[in-house]
Coordinates of C-alpha atoms in Angstrom, one line a residue:
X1 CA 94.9 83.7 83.7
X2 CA 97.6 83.0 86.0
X3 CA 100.2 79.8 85.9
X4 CA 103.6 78.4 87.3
X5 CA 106.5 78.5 85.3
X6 CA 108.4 74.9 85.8
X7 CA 111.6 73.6 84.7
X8 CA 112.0 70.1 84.5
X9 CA 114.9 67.9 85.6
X10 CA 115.0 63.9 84.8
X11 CA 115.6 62.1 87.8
X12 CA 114.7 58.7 86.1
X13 CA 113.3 57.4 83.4
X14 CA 109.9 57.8 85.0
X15 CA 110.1 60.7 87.5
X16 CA 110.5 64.1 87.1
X17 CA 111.4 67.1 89.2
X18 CA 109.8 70.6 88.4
X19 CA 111.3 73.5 89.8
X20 CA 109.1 76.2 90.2
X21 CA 111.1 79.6 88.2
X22 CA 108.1 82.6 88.0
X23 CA 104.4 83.6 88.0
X24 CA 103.7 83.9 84.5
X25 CA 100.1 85.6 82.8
X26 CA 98.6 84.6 80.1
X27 CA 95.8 82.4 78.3
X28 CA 95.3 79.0 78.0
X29 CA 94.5 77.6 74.3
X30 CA 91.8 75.0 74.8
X31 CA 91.7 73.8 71.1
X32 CA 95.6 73.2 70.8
X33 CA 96.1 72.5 75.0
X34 CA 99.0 75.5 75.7
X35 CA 99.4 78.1 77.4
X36 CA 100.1 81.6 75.9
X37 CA 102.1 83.9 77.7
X38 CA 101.4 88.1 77.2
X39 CA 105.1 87.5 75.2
X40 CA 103.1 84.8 73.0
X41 CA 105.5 82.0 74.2
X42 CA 104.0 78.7 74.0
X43 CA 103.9 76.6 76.8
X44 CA 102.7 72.8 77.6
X45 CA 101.5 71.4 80.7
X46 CA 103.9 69.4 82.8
X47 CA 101.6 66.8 82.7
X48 CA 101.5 66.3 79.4
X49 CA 103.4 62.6 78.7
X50 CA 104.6 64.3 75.0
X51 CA 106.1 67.3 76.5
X52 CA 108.0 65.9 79.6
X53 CA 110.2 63.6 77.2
X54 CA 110.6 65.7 75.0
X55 CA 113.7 68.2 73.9
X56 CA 111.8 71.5 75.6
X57 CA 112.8 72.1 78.9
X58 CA 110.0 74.8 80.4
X59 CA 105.8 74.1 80.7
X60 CA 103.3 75.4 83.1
X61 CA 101.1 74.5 85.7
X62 CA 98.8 75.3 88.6
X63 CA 96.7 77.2 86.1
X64 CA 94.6 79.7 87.4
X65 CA 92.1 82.6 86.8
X66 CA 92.5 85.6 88.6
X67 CA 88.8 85.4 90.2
X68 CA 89.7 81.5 91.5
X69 CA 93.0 83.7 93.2
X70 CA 91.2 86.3 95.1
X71 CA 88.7 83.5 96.4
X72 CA 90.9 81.0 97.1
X73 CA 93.3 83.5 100.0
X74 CA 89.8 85.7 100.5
X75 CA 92.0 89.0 99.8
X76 CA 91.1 91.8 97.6
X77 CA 94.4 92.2 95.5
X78 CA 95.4 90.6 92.8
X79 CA 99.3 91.3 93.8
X80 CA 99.3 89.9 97.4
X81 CA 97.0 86.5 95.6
X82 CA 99.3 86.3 93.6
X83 CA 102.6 86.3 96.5
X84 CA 100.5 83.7 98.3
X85 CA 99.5 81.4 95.0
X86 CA 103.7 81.8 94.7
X87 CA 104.6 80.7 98.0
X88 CA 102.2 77.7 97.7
X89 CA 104.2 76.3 94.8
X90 CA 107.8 76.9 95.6
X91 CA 107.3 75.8 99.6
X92 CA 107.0 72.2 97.8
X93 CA 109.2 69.8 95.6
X94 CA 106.9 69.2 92.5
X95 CA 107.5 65.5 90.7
X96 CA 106.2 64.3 87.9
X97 CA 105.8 59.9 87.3
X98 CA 105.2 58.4 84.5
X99 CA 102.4 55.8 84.2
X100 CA 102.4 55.2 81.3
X101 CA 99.0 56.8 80.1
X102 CA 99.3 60.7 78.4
X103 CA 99.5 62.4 81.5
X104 CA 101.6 62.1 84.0
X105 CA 100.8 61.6 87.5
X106 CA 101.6 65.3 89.1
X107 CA 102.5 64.9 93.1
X108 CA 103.9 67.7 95.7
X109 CA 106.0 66.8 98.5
X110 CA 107.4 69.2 101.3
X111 CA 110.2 69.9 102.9
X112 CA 109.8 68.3 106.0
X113 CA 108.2 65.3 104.3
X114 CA 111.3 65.2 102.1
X115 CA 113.3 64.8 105.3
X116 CA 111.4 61.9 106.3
X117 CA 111.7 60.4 103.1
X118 CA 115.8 61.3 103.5
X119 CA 116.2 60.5 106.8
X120 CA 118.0 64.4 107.1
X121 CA 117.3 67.0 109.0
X122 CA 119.9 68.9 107.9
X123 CA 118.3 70.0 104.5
X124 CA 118.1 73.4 104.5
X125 CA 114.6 75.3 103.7
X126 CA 116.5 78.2 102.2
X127 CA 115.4 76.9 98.7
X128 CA 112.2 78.5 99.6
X129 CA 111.0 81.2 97.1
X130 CA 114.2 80.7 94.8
X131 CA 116.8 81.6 97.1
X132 CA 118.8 78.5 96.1
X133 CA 119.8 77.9 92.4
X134 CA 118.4 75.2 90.8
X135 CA 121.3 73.3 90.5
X136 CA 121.5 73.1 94.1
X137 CA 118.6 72.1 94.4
X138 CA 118.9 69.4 91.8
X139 CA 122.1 69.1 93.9
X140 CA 119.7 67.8 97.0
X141 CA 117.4 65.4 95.1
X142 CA 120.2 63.7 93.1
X143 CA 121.9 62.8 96.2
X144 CA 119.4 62.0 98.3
X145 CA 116.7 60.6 95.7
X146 CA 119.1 58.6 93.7
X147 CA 116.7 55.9 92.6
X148 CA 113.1 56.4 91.9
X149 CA 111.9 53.0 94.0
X150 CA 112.9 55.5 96.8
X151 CA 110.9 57.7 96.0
X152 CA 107.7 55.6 95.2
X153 CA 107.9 53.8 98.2
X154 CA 108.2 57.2 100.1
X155 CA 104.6 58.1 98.3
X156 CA 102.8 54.6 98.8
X157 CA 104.2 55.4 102.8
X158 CA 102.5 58.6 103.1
X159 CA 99.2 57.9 101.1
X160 CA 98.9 54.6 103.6
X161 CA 100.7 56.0 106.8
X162 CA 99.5 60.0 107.3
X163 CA 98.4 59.9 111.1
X164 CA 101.7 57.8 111.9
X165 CA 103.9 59.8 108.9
X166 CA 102.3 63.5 110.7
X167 CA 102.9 62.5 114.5
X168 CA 106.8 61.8 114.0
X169 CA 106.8 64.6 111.7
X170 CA 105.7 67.0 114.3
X171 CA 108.3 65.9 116.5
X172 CA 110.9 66.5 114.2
X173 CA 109.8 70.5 113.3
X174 CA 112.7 72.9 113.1
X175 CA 112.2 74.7 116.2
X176 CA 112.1 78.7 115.4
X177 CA 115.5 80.6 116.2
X178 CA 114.0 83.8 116.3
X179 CA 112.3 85.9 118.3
X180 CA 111.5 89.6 118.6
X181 CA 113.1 92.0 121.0
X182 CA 110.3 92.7 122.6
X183 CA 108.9 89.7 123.6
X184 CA 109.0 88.4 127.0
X185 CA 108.4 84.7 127.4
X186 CA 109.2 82.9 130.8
X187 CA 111.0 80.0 130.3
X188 CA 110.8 78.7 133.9
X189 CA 107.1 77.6 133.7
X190 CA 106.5 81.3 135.3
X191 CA 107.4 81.0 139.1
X192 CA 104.5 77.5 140.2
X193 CA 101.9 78.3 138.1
X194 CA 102.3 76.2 135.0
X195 CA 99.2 77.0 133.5
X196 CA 100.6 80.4 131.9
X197 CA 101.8 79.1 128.4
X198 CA 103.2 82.6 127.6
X199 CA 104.0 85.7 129.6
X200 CA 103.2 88.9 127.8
X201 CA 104.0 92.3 129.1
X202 CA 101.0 94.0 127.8
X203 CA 102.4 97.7 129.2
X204 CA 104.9 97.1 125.8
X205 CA 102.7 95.9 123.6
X206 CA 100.3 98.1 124.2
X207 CA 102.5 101.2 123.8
X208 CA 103.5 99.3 120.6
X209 CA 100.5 99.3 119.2
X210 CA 98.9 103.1 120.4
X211 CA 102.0 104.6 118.7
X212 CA 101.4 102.9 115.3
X213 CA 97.6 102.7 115.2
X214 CA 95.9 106.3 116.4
X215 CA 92.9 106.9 118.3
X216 CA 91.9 103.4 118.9
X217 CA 93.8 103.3 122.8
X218 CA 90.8 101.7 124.5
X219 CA 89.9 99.2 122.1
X220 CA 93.9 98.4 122.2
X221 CA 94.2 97.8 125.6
X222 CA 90.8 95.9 125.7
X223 CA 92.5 93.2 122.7
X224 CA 95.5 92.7 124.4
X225 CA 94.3 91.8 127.8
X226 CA 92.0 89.2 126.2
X227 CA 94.9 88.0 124.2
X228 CA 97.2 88.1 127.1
X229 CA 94.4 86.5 128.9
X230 CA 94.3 83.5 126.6
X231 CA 97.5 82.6 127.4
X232 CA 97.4 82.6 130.7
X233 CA 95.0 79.2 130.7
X234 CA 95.5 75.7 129.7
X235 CA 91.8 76.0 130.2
X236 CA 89.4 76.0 126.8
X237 CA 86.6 77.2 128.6
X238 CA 88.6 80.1 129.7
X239 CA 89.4 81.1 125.7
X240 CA 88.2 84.3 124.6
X241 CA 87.2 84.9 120.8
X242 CA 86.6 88.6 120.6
X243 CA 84.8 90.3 117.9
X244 CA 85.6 93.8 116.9
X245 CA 83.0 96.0 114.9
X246 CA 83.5 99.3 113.5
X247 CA 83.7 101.2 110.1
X248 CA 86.7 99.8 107.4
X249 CA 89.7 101.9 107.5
X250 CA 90.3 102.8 111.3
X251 CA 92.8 100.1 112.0
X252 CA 91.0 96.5 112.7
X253 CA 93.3 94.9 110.6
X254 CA 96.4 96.6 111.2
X255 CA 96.0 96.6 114.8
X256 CA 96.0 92.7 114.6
X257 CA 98.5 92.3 112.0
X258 CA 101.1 94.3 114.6
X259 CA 99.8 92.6 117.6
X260 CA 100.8 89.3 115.6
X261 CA 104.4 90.7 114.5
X262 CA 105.2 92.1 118.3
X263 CA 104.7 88.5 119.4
X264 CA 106.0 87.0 116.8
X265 CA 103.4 84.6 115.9
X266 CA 102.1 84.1 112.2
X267 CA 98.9 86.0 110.9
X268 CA 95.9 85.3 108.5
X269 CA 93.6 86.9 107.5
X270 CA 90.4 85.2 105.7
X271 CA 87.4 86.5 104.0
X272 CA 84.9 84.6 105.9
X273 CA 82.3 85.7 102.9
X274 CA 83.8 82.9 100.8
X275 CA 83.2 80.0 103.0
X276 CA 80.3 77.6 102.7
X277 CA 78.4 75.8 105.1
X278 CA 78.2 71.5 105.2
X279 CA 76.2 70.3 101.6
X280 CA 77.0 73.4 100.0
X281 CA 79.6 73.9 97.3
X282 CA 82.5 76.2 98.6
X283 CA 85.2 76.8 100.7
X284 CA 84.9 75.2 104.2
X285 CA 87.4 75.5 107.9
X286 CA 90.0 73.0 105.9
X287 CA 91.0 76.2 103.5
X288 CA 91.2 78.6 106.8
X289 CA 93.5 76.4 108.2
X290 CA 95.6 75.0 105.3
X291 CA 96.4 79.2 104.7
X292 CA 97.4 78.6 108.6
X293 CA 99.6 76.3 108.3
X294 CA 101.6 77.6 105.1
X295 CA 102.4 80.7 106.3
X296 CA 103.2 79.1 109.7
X297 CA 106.2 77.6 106.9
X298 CA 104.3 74.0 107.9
X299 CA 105.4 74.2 111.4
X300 CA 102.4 72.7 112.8
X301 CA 102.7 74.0 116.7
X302 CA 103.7 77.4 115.6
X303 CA 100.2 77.0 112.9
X304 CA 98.3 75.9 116.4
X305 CA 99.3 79.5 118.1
X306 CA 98.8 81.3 115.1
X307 CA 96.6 84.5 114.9
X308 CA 93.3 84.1 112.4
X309 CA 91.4 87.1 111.4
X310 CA 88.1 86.3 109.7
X311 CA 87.6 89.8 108.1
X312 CA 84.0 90.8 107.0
X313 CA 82.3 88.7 109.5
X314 CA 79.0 90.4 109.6
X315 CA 78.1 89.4 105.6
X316 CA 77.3 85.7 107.1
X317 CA 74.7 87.6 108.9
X318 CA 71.3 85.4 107.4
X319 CA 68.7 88.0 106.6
X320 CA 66.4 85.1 105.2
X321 CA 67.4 85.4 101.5
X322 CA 70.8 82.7 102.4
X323 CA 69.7 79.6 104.2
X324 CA 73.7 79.0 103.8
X325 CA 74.7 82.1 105.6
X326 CA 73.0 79.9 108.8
X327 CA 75.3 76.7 107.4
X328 CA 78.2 78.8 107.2
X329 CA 77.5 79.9 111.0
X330 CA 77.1 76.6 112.1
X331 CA 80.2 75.5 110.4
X332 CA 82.1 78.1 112.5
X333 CA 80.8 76.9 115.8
X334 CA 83.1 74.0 116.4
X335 CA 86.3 76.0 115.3
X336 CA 85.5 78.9 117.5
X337 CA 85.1 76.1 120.9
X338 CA 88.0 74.3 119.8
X339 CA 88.8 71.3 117.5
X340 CA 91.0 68.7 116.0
X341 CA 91.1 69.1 112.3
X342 CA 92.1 66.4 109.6
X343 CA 93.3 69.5 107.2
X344 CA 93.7 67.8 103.4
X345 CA 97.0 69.8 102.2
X346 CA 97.1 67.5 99.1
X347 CA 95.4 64.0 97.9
X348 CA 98.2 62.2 99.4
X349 CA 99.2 64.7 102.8
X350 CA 96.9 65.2 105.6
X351 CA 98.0 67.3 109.0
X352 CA 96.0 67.3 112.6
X353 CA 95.5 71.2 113.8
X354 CA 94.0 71.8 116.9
X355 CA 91.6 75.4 117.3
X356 CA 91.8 75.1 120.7
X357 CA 94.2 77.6 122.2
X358 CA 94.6 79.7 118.1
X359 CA 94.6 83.1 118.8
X360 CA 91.1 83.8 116.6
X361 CA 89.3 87.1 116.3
X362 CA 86.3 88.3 113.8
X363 CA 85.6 91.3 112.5
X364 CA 83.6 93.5 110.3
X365 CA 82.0 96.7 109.7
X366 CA 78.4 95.9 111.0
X367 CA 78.0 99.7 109.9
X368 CA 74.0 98.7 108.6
X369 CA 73.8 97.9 112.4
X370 CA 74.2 101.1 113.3
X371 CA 72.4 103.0 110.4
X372 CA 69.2 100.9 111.3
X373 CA 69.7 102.2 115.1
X374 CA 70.6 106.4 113.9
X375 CA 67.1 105.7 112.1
X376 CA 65.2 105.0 114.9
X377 CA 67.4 107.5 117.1
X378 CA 66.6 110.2 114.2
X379 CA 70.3 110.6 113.9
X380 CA 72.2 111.1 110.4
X381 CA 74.1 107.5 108.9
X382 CA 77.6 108.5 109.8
X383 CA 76.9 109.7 113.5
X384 CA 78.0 107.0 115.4
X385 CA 79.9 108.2 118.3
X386 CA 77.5 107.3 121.0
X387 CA 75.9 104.2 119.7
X388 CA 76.8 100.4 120.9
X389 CA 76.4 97.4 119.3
X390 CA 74.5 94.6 122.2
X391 CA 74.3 91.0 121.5
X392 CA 70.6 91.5 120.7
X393 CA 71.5 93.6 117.2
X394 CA 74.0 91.1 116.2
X395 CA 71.1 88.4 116.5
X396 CA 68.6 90.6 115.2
X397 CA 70.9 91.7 112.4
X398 CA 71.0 87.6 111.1
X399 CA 73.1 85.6 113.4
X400 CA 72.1 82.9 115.4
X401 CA 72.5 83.0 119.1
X402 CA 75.4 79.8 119.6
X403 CA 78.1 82.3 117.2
X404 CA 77.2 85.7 119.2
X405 CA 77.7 83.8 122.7
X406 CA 80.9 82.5 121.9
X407 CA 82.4 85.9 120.4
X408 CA 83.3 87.5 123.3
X409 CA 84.4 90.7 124.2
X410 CA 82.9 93.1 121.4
X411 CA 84.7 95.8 120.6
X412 CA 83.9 98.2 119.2
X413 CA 86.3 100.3 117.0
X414 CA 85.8 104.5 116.9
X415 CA 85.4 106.4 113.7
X416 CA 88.5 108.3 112.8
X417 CA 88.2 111.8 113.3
X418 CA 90.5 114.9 111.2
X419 CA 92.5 115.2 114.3
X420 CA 93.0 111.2 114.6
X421 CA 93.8 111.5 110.6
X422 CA 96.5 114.4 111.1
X423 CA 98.3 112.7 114.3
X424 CA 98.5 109.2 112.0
X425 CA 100.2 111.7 109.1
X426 CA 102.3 113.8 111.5
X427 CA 103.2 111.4 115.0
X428 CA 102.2 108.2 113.8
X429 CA 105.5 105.7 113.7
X430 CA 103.6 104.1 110.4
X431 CA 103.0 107.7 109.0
X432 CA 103.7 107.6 104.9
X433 CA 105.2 110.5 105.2
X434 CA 107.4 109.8 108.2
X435 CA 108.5 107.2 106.1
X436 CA 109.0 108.2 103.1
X437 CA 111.0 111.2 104.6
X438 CA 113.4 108.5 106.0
X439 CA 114.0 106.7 103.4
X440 CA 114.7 109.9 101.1
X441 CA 117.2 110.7 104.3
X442 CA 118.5 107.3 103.9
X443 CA 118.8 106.6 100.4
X444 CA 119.3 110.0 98.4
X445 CA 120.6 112.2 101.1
X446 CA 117.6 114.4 100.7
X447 CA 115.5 116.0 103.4
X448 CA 111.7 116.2 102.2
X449 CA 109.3 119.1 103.9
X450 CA 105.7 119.0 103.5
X451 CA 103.6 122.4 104.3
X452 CA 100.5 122.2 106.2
X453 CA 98.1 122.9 103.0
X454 CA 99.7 119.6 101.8
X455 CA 98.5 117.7 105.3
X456 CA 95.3 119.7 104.9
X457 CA 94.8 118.8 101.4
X458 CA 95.1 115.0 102.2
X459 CA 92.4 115.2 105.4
X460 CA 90.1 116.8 103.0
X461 CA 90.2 114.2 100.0
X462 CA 90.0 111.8 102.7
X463 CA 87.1 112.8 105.2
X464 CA 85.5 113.3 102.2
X465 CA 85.7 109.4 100.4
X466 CA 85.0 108.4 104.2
X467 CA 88.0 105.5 103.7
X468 CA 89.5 106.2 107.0
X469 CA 93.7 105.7 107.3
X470 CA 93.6 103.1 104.6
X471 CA 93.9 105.7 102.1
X472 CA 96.6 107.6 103.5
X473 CA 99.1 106.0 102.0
X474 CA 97.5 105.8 98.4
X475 CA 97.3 109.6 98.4
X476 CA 101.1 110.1 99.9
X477 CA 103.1 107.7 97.8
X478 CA 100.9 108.9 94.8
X479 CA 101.9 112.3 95.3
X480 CA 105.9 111.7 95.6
X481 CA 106.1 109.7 92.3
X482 CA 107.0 112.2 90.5
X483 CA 110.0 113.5 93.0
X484 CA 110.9 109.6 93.1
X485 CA 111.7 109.4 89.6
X486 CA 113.4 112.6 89.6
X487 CA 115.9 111.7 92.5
X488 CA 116.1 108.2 91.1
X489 CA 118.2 109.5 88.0
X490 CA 121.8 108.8 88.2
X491 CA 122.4 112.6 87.0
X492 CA 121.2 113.6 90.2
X493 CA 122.9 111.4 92.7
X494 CA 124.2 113.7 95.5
X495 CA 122.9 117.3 93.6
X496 CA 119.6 118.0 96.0
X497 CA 119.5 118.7 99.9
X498 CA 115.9 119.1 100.1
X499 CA 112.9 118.8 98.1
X500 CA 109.8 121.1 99.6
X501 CA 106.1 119.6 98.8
X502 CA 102.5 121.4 99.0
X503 CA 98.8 121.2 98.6
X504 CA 99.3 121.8 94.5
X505 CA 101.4 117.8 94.3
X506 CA 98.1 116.4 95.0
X507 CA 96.8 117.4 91.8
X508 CA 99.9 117.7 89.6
X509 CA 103.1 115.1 91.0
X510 CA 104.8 116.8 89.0
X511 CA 104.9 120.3 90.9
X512 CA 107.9 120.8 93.8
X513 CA 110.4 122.3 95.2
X514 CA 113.9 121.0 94.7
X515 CA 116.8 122.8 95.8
X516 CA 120.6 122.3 95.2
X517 CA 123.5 121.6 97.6

């Protein structure tokens, strides 16, 4: 179990500030009501009336298990859950009042609702993620929340005010400084047509993304022009919501996660698996988009452009064991054509994000598609080169016809042959061992070489788990740990020119060549 370390700083004699100081893991005593650390510190809940006026200075919160983390962001690691569960807590102010009962009444408020409340735009977000000290931050709320009627009028305004509190709020966004080098947007409403919200120059972006992701250049250039497409058009009729198939490890994800970073526009990714349709209990579109909006940093127009991935698509597919896989479907039609949401980012703060014009794609293996189709072919499971995936194997496969007419292109990702695997290791600009040979350049002074048994060795573990590029980095930085540590040592600073690697590290890290200056 996973929890918040808080400290807590008396604003008044009923309200208290928590500022959020670590992750902390751990278990939570039911019978005595604290939570044990893996150090076997005690901790109480902020909540908890006795502890927050008391002499002890640190308790927990935002208790969860690790099974509620991976759910609730629809990821597969505990470590990135865990980044995102982080980010939730310090991107608010946490406050504690005092109503007299035995627990407190816990509310979160955000930056740019504490800039309402202020009446200051000036705050500065770099508090975010414990940049700022504490003290500065108790700096901020001392100053500016110097009596708690202040604050409890601020909280009776937004409970009774949200659509009125959200609209001005909008306006008053911090508009976003930066912007990548490669980006081309025409600020003069390009030439008469002001329909084009954004120009794109796809000839860039493309090469971008060819030279990172490997042997997917078709299905590239078919992503971007639909993206580029979309926004050329104030139209919603005209908005495109591809869906891309094909086996894991070839470069879905990556592909979109660069596409989102060359335009500089925020990315999420959600495990569509883990929603439930209307009636059913679950995750529903309001999770989707309240992951949207936080790591949009709350800006809600930036949220509204935003690029949404929902990964593993095709287990919604209903093959009449689910009647919710077909709720879940129909749940998704209104966000694919475009809607205004109410999203609920707490009991007392609601936002409005519009669907319409988000950059949203699905994706997911559909490789039983294709097995079902070598079968009848006569073909083995993994020969897929020449096969297609129609509209009629998607419906077949469990979808209902509304979701597979409004995913639009398909494409249809390749399988990643030895060659493809060898040019991402050698030529790729996202190569592991590219970049781990830079950074030993960079950082010890050391030039690393890697002989062609030790490429060949990696294709052959690989091919052979059929994981595609994901693992090429497991393998890689696996097999340097052992030169890491060795060059790490402050005996060794400046003593080695070149380390020389082969097929044998795989096996035994500890096994290289270094040589002297």
């Amino acid at each position: 179990m996973y929890a918040i370390l808080m400290k807590k700083e008396i604003l008044s004699n009923d309200i208290i500030l928590y500022n959020p100081m670590t992750v902390i893991e751990g278990s939570y005593d039911e019978e005595n009501d604290y939570f044990i650390d893996k150090f076997d510190n005690e901790f109480y809940k902020i909540d908890d009336a006795s502890f927050a006026f008391s002499e002890l200075s640190e308790g927990i919160y935002f208790t969860i298990t690790e099974e509620e983390l991976l759910s609730r962001y629809g990821i597969n690691t505990i470590e990135e859950a865990l980044n995102y569960y982080q980010d939730d807590v310090f991107s608010n102010f946490t406050f504690a009042i005092n109503n007299g009962k035995e627990k407190l009444v816990v509310h979160q408020v955000s930056l740019s609702e504490l800039k309402e409340l202020v009446n200051n735009d000036n705050l500065a977000s770099s508090y975010y993620n414990g940049m700022v000290s504490i003290p500065k931050r108790k700096l901020y709320m001392l100053t500016q929340l110097n009596d708690e009627k202040k604050l409890r009028s601020f909280i009776d305004y937004s409970v009774k005010s949200l659509k009125e509190f959200e609209r001005h709020k909008t306006n008053t966004e911090e508009k976003d400084l930066t912007k990548k080098v490669n980006v081309n947007i025409n600020k003069k409403e390009n030439g008469n047509n002001k329909n084009i919200r954004r120009e794109i120059d796809t000839e860039e972006l493309e090469s971008y993304l060819k030279e990172r992701v490997i042997g997917q250049d078709e299905n590239i250039e078919n992503l971007v022009t639909v993206i580029s497409d979309n926004y050329k058009t104030y139209d919603p009729h005209l908005i495109q919501r591809p869906l891309i198939t094909g086996p894991s490890g070839v470069g879905k994800t990556e592909t979109l996660k660069l596409l989102a970073e060359y335009l500089d526009i925020p990315f999420t990714k959600y495990s569509t698996p883990t929603l439930s349709g209307a009636g059913y209990v679950g995750k529903d579109i309001d999770d989707i988009l309240k992951m949207a909006y936080q790591n949009s940093s709350s800006n809600i127009k930036k949220c509204e452009e935003s690029l949404i991935f929902l990964d593993e698509f095709d287990k919604i597919a209903s093959r009449g064991l689910e009647v919710s896989d077909v709720a879940v479907q129909n749940l998704l039609l209104n966000f694919l054509d475009g809607t205004l949401y109410d999203v609920n980012l707490s009991p007392y703060s609601t936002v409005k994000i519009d669907t319409t014009f988000m950059n949203i794609v699905c994706g997911g293996a559909f490789v039983d598609i294709l097995k079902n189709k070598n079968k009848k072919l006569g073909f083995s499971d993994t020969d897929f080169e020449s096969l297609t995936i129609t509209d009629k194997d998607i419906i077949d496969f469990g979808f209902i016809p509304e979701i597979v007419g409004r995913l639009s292109p398909k494409i249809m990702y390749n399988n990643l042959t030895s060659e493809d695997l060898r040019n991402i290791l050698l030529r790729g600009k996202l190569s592991p061992i590219l970049l781990k040979q830079q950074f030993y350049k960079e950082i010890y002074n050391v030039n690393l070489k890697c002989s062609d048994d030790y490429i060949d060795g990696i294709l052959e573990v690989v091919m052979a788990s059929d994981t595609g590029a994901r693992e090429l980095k497991q393998i890689v930085y696996t097999s340097l740990l052992g030169v890491s540590h060795e060059l790490q040592r402050s005996s060794n600073r400046g003593k080695y020119r070149e380390v020389i690697i082969d097929k044998e590290i795989l096996s035994n890290n500890k096994v290289y060549t270094l040589k002297k200056r």
